[in-house]
Coordinates of C-alpha atoms in Angstrom, one line a residue:
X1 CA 48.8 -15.9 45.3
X2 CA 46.9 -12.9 46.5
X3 CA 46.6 -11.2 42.6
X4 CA 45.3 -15.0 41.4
X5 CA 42.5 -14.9 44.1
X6 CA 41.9 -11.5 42.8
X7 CA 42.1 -12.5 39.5
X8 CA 39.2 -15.1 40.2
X9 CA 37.1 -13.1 42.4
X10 CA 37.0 -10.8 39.2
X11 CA 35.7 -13.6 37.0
X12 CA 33.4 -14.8 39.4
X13 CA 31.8 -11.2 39.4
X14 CA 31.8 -11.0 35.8
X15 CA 30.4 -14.4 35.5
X16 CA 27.3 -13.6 37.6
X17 CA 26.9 -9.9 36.2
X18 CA 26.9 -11.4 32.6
X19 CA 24.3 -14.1 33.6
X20 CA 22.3 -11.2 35.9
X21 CA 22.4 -8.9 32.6
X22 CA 21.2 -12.1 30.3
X23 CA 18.3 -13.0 32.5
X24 CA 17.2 -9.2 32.3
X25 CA 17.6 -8.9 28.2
X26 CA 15.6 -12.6 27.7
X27 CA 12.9 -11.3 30.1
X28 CA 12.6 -8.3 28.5
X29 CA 12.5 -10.1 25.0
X30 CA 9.5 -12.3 26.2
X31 CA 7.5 -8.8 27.6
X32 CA 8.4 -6.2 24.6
X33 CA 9.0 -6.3 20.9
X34 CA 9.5 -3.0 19.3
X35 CA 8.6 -3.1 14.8
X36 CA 5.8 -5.5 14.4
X37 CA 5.7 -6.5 10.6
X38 CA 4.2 -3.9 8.6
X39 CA 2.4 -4.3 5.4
X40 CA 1.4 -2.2 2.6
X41 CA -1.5 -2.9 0.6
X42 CA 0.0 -3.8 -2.6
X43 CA 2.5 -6.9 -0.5
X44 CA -0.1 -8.5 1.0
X45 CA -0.7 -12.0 -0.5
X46 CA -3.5 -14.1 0.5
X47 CA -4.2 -17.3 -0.8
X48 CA -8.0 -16.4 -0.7
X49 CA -9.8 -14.6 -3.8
X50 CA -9.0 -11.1 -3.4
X51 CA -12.4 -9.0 -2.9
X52 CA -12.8 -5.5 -5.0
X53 CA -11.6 -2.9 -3.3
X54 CA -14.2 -0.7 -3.8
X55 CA -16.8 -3.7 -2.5
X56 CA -15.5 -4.7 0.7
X57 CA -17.1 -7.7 3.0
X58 CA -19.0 -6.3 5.6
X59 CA -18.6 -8.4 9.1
X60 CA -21.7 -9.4 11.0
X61 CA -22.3 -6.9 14.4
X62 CA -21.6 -9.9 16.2
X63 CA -18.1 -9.7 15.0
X64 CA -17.5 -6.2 16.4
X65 CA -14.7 -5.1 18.3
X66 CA -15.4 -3.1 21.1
X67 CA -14.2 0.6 21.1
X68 CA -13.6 2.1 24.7
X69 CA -13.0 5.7 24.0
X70 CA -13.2 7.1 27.6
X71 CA -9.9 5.4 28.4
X72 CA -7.6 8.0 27.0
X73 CA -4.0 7.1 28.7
X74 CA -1.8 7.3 25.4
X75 CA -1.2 9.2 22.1
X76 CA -1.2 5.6 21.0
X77 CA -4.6 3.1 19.3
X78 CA -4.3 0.6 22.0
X79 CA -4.8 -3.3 21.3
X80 CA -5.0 -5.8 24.0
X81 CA -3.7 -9.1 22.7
X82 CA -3.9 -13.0 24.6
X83 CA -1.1 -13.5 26.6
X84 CA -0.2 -16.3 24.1
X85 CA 0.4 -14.4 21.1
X86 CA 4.0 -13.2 20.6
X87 CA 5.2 -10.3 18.6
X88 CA 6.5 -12.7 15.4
X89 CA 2.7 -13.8 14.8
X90 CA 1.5 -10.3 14.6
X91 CA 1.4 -8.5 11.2
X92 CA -0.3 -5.0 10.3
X93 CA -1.1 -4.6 7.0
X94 CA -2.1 -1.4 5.7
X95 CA -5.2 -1.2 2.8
X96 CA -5.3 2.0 2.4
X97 CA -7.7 1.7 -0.9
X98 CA -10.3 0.9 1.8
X99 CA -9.0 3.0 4.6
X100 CA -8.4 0.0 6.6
X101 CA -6.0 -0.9 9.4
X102 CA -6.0 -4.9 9.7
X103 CA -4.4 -6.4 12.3
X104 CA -3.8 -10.0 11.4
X105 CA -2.6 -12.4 14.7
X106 CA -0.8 -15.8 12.5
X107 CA -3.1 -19.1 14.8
X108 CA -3.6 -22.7 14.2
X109 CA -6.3 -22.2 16.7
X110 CA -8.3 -19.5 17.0
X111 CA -11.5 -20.1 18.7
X112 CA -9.7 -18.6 21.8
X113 CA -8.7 -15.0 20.4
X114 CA -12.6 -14.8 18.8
X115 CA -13.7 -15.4 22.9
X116 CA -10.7 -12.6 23.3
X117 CA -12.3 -10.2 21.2
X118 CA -16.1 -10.6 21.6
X119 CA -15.6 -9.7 25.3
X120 CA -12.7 -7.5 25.9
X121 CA -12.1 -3.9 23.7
X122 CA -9.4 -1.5 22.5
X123 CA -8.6 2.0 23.7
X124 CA -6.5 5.0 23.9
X125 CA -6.2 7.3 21.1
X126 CA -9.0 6.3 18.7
X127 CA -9.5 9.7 17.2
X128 CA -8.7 8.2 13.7
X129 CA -10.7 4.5 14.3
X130 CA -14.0 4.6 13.4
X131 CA -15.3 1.1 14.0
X132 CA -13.8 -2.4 14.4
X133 CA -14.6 -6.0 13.9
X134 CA -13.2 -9.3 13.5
X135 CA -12.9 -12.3 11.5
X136 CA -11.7 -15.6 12.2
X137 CA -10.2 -17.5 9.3
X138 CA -8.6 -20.8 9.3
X139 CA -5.0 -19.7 10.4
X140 CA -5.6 -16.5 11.6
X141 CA -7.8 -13.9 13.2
X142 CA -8.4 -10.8 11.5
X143 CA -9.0 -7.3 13.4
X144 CA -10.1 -5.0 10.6
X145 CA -10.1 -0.9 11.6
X146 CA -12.2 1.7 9.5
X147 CA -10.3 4.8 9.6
X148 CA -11.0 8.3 8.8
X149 CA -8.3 9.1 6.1
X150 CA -5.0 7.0 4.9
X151 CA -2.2 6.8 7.7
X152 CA 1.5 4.8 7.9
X153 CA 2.0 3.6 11.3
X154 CA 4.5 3.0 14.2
X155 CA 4.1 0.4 16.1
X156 CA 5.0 -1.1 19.5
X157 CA 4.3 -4.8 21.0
X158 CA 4.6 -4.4 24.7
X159 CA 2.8 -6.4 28.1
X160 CA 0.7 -8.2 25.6
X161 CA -0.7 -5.0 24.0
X162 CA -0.3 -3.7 20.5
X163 CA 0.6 0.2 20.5
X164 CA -0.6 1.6 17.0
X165 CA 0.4 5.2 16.4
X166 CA -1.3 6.7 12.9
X167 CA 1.1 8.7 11.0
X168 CA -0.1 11.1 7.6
X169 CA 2.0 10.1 4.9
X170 CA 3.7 13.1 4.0
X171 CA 5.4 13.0 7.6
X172 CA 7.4 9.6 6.4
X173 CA 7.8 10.3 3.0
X174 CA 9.1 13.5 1.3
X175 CA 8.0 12.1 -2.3
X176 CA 5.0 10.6 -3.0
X177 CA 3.0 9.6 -6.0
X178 CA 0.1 7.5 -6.8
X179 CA 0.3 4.8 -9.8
X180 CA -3.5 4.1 -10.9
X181 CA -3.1 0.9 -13.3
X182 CA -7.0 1.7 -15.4
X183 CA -9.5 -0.8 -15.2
X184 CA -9.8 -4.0 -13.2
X185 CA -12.6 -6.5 -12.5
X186 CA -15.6 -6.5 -14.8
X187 CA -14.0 -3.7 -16.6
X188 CA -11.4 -5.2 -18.9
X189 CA -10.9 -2.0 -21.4
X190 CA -10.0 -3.1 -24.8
X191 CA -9.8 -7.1 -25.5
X192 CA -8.7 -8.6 -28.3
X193 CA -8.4 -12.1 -29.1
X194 CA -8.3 -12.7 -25.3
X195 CA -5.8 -10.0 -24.6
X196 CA -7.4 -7.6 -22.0
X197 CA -6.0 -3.8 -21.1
X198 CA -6.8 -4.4 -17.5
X199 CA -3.9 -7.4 -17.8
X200 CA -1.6 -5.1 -19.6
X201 CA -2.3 -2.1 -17.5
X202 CA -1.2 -4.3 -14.1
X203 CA 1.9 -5.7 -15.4
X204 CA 3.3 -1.8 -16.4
X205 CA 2.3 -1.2 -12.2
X206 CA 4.2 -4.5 -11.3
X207 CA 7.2 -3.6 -13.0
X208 CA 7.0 0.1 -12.1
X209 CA 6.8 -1.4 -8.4
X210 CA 10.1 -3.4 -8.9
X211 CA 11.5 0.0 -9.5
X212 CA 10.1 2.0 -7.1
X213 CA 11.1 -0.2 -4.4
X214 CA 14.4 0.9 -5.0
X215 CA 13.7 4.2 -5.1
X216 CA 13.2 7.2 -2.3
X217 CA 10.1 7.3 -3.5
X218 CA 7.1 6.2 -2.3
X219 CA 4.1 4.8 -3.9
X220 CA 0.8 4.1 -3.4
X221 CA -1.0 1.9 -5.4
X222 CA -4.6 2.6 -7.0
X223 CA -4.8 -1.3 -7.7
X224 CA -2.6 -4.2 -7.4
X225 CA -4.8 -7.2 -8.9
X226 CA -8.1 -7.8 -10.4
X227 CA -9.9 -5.1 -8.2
X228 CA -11.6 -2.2 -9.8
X229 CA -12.1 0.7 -7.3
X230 CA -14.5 3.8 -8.3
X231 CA -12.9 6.3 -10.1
X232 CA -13.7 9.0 -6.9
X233 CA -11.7 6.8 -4.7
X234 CA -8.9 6.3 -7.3
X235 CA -8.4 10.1 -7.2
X236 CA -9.1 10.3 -3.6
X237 CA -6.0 8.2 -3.1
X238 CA -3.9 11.4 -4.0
X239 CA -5.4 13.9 -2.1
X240 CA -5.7 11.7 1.1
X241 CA -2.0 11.1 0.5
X242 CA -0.9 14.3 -0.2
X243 CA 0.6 13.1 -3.7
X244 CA 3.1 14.9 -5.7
X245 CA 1.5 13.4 -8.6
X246 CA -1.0 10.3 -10.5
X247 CA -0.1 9.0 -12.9
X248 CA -3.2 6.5 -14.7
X249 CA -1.8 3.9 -16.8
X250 CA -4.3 3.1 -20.5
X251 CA -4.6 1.2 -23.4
X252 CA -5.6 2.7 -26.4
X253 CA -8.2 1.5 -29.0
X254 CA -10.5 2.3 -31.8
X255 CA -12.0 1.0 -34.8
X256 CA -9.1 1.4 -37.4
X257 CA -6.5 -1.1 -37.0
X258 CA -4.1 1.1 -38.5
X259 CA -4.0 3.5 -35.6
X260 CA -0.9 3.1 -33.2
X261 CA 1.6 5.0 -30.9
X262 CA 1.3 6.9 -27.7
X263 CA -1.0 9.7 -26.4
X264 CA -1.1 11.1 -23.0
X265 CA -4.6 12.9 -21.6
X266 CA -4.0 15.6 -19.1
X267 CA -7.2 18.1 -17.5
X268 CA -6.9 21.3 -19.1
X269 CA -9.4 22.5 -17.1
X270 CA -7.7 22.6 -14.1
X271 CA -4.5 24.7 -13.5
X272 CA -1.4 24.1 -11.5
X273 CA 1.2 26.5 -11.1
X274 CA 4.5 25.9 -12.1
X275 CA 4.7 22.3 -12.6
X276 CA 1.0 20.9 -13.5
X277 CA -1.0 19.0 -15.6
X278 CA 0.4 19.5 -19.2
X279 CA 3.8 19.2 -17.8
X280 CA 3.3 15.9 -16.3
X281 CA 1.8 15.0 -19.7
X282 CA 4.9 16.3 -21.4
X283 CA 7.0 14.4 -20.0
X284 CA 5.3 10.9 -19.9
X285 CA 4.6 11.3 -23.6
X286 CA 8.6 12.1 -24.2
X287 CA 10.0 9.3 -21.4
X288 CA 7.7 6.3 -23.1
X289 CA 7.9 7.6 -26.1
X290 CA 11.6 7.3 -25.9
X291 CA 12.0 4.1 -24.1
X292 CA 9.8 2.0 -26.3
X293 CA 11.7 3.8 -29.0
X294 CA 7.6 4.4 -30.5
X295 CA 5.7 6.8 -32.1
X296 CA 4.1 10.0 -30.5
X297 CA 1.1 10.5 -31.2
X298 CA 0.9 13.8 -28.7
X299 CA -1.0 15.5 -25.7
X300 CA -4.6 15.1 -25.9
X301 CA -7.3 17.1 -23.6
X302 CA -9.5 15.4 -21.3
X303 CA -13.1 14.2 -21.6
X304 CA -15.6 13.6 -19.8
X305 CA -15.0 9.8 -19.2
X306 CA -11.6 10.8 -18.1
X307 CA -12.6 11.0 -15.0
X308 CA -10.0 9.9 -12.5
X309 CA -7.9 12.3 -14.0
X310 CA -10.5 15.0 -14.1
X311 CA -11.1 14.8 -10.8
X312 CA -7.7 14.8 -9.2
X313 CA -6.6 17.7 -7.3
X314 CA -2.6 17.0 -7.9
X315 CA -0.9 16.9 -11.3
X316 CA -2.5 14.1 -13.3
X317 CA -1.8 12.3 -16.8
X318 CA -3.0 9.6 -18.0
X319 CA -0.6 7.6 -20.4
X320 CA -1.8 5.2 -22.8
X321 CA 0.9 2.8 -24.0
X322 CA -0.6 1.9 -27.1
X323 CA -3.5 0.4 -29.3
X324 CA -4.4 -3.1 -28.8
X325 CA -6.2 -2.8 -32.2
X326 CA -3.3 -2.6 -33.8
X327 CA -1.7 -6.4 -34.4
X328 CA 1.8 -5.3 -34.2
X329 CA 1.1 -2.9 -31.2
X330 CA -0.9 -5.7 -29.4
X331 CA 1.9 -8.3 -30.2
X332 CA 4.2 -5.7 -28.6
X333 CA 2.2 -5.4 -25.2
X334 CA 2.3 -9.2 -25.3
X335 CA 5.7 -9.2 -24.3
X336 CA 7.4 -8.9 -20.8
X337 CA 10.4 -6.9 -22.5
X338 CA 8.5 -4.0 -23.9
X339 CA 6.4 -3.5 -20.6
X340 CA 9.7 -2.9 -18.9
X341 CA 10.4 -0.7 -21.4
X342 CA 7.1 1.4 -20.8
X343 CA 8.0 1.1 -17.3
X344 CA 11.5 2.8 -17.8
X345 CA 10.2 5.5 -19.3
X346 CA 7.3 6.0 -17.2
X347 CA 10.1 6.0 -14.4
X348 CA 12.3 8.1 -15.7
X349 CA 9.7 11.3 -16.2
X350 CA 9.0 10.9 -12.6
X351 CA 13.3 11.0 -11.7
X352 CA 12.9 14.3 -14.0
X353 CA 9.8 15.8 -12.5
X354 CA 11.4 15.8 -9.2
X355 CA 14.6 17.1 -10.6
X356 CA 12.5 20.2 -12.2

């Protein structure tokens, strides 16, 4: 009789220490959320007409976001969110084209968050933030962030406060490279009979993306729709990463239809030790080359229109997959099979590069 009362006083005790220990862990997960949904630049999807990168909408000063720099309590870029915004509705997404932190908050209403933000202000470490500002769409509110360089980030969502820590990318990643897909926007490069470079160009960076993503490797992203950014801030992209290597993605064309095959253009003019320029050339012209089972047409020396790979301060090639010019060339970069096939072997000379 005495063990079975002990036997009971035991459950009892566990009982009321599981429900003590419950009531601790569901306040806590009302009060702090730790890995707020990040975004890179090249996943975000909006159903809205993406704006060029390199012309971004430029909110009213009545939209700006209040930057308290005296309050200095944290290594972390403090933002103060409504008590009725929980962690789920919260997504960072990362454009590093512009050098932008946005802060999107998910809101069937938000009339109340603009209030929020026209009167209250972030704080804590804003070393990196150069100005801030707001806009409310239909079902969300928008913080957008100027920053001084491209950053990853860390984040924490805790007592109604966003905790943003800014983190260079060579601290996350150990190998990075920069995929600039050429043209974009008003600048379609060679069309033919409808068929435009700047389409072709995009779907080699799509598919390079799908294997990429699979990869230890990460990527940034020049362009991932019709955008066209400058060719300064293309190259930029590299150095503000601390790239390994760009890699510019053409389409050839010229006035004899005949013409066909691969070339790659690398910067003589600008000399890398051990593996550079030429090297990086090499071994796009070889990989595609290969893959597409096409003819070389060789290494070919920058001009001056080359700019974007003129001006890069990291090993840079541009490889251009083939003439649109030519009908059997263009009917080739028509189909979905053969810009895999460019994509494999654009992979694969970056798996070698790193294995050099």
């Amino acid at each position: 009789m005495q063990q079975n009362g002990l036997m009971k006083s035991t459950l009892v005790y566990c009982v009321l220490f599981v429900a003590a220990a419950m009531s601790v862990m569901l306040y806590y997960a009302a009060t702090k959320t730790v890995g707020v949904a990040d975004l890179a630049q090249d996943e975000v999807v909006r159903p809205s007409v993406q704006k060029e990168e390199s012309a971004p909408a430029v909110p009213t000063e009545e939209n700006e976001i209040a930057i308290n720099r005296d309050r200095i309590s944290t290594n972390y870029f403090c933002i103060p969110m409504p008590e009725s915004v929980k962690a789920e509705e919260v997504v960072l997404e990362n454009h590093y084209m512009n050098k932008e932190l946005w802060v999107s908050i998910n809101a069937e209403q938000t009339k109340d968050y603009e209030a929020f933000y026209k009167t209250g202000s972030v704080y804590g470490n804003c070393v990196n933030v150069s100005d801030g500002h707001f806009e409310a769409e239909e079902d969300r509110i928008c913080l957008r962030f100027a920053l001084d360089g491209v950053y990853e980030y860390r984040s924490i969502f805790e007592d109604h406060t966003l905790y943003v820590e800014f983190v260079p990318p060579k601290e996350v990643y150990e190998k990075i490279i920069v995929i600039d897909p050429a043209y974009g926007g008003n600048e379609q490069g060679i069309a033919v009979e409808g068929v435009l470079s700047k389409n072709i160009t995009l779907d080699v960076a799509k598919a390079l993306k799908t294997m990429f993503d699979e990869s230890d490797i990460k990527v940034y992203y020049t362009r991932m729709d019709d955008s066209n950014p400058a060719a300064k801030d293309r190259a930029e992209l590299a150095s503000a990463t601390k790239a390994d290597m760009l890699i510019r993605i053409e389409v050839s064309g010229d006035e004899n239809s005949k013409l066909y095959g691969t070339s790659t253009v690398y910067n003589s003019q600008f000399f890398i030790p051990g593996f550079g320029n030429v090297e990086l050339a090499d071994l796009l012209e070889r990989e595609v080359v290969t893959s597409i089972s096409g003819k070389a047409c060789g290494l070919v020396e920058s001009a001056q229109e080359d700019q974007v790979v003129n001006s890069a301060t990291v090993p840079a090639a541009a490889i251009r997959v083939g003439y649109l010019t030519n009908s059997q060339e263009a009917i080739l970069l028509q189909r979905e099979d053969y810009i895999k096939r460019i994509a494999e072997g654009i992979y694969n000379a970056v798996i070698k590069a790193y294995a050099a």
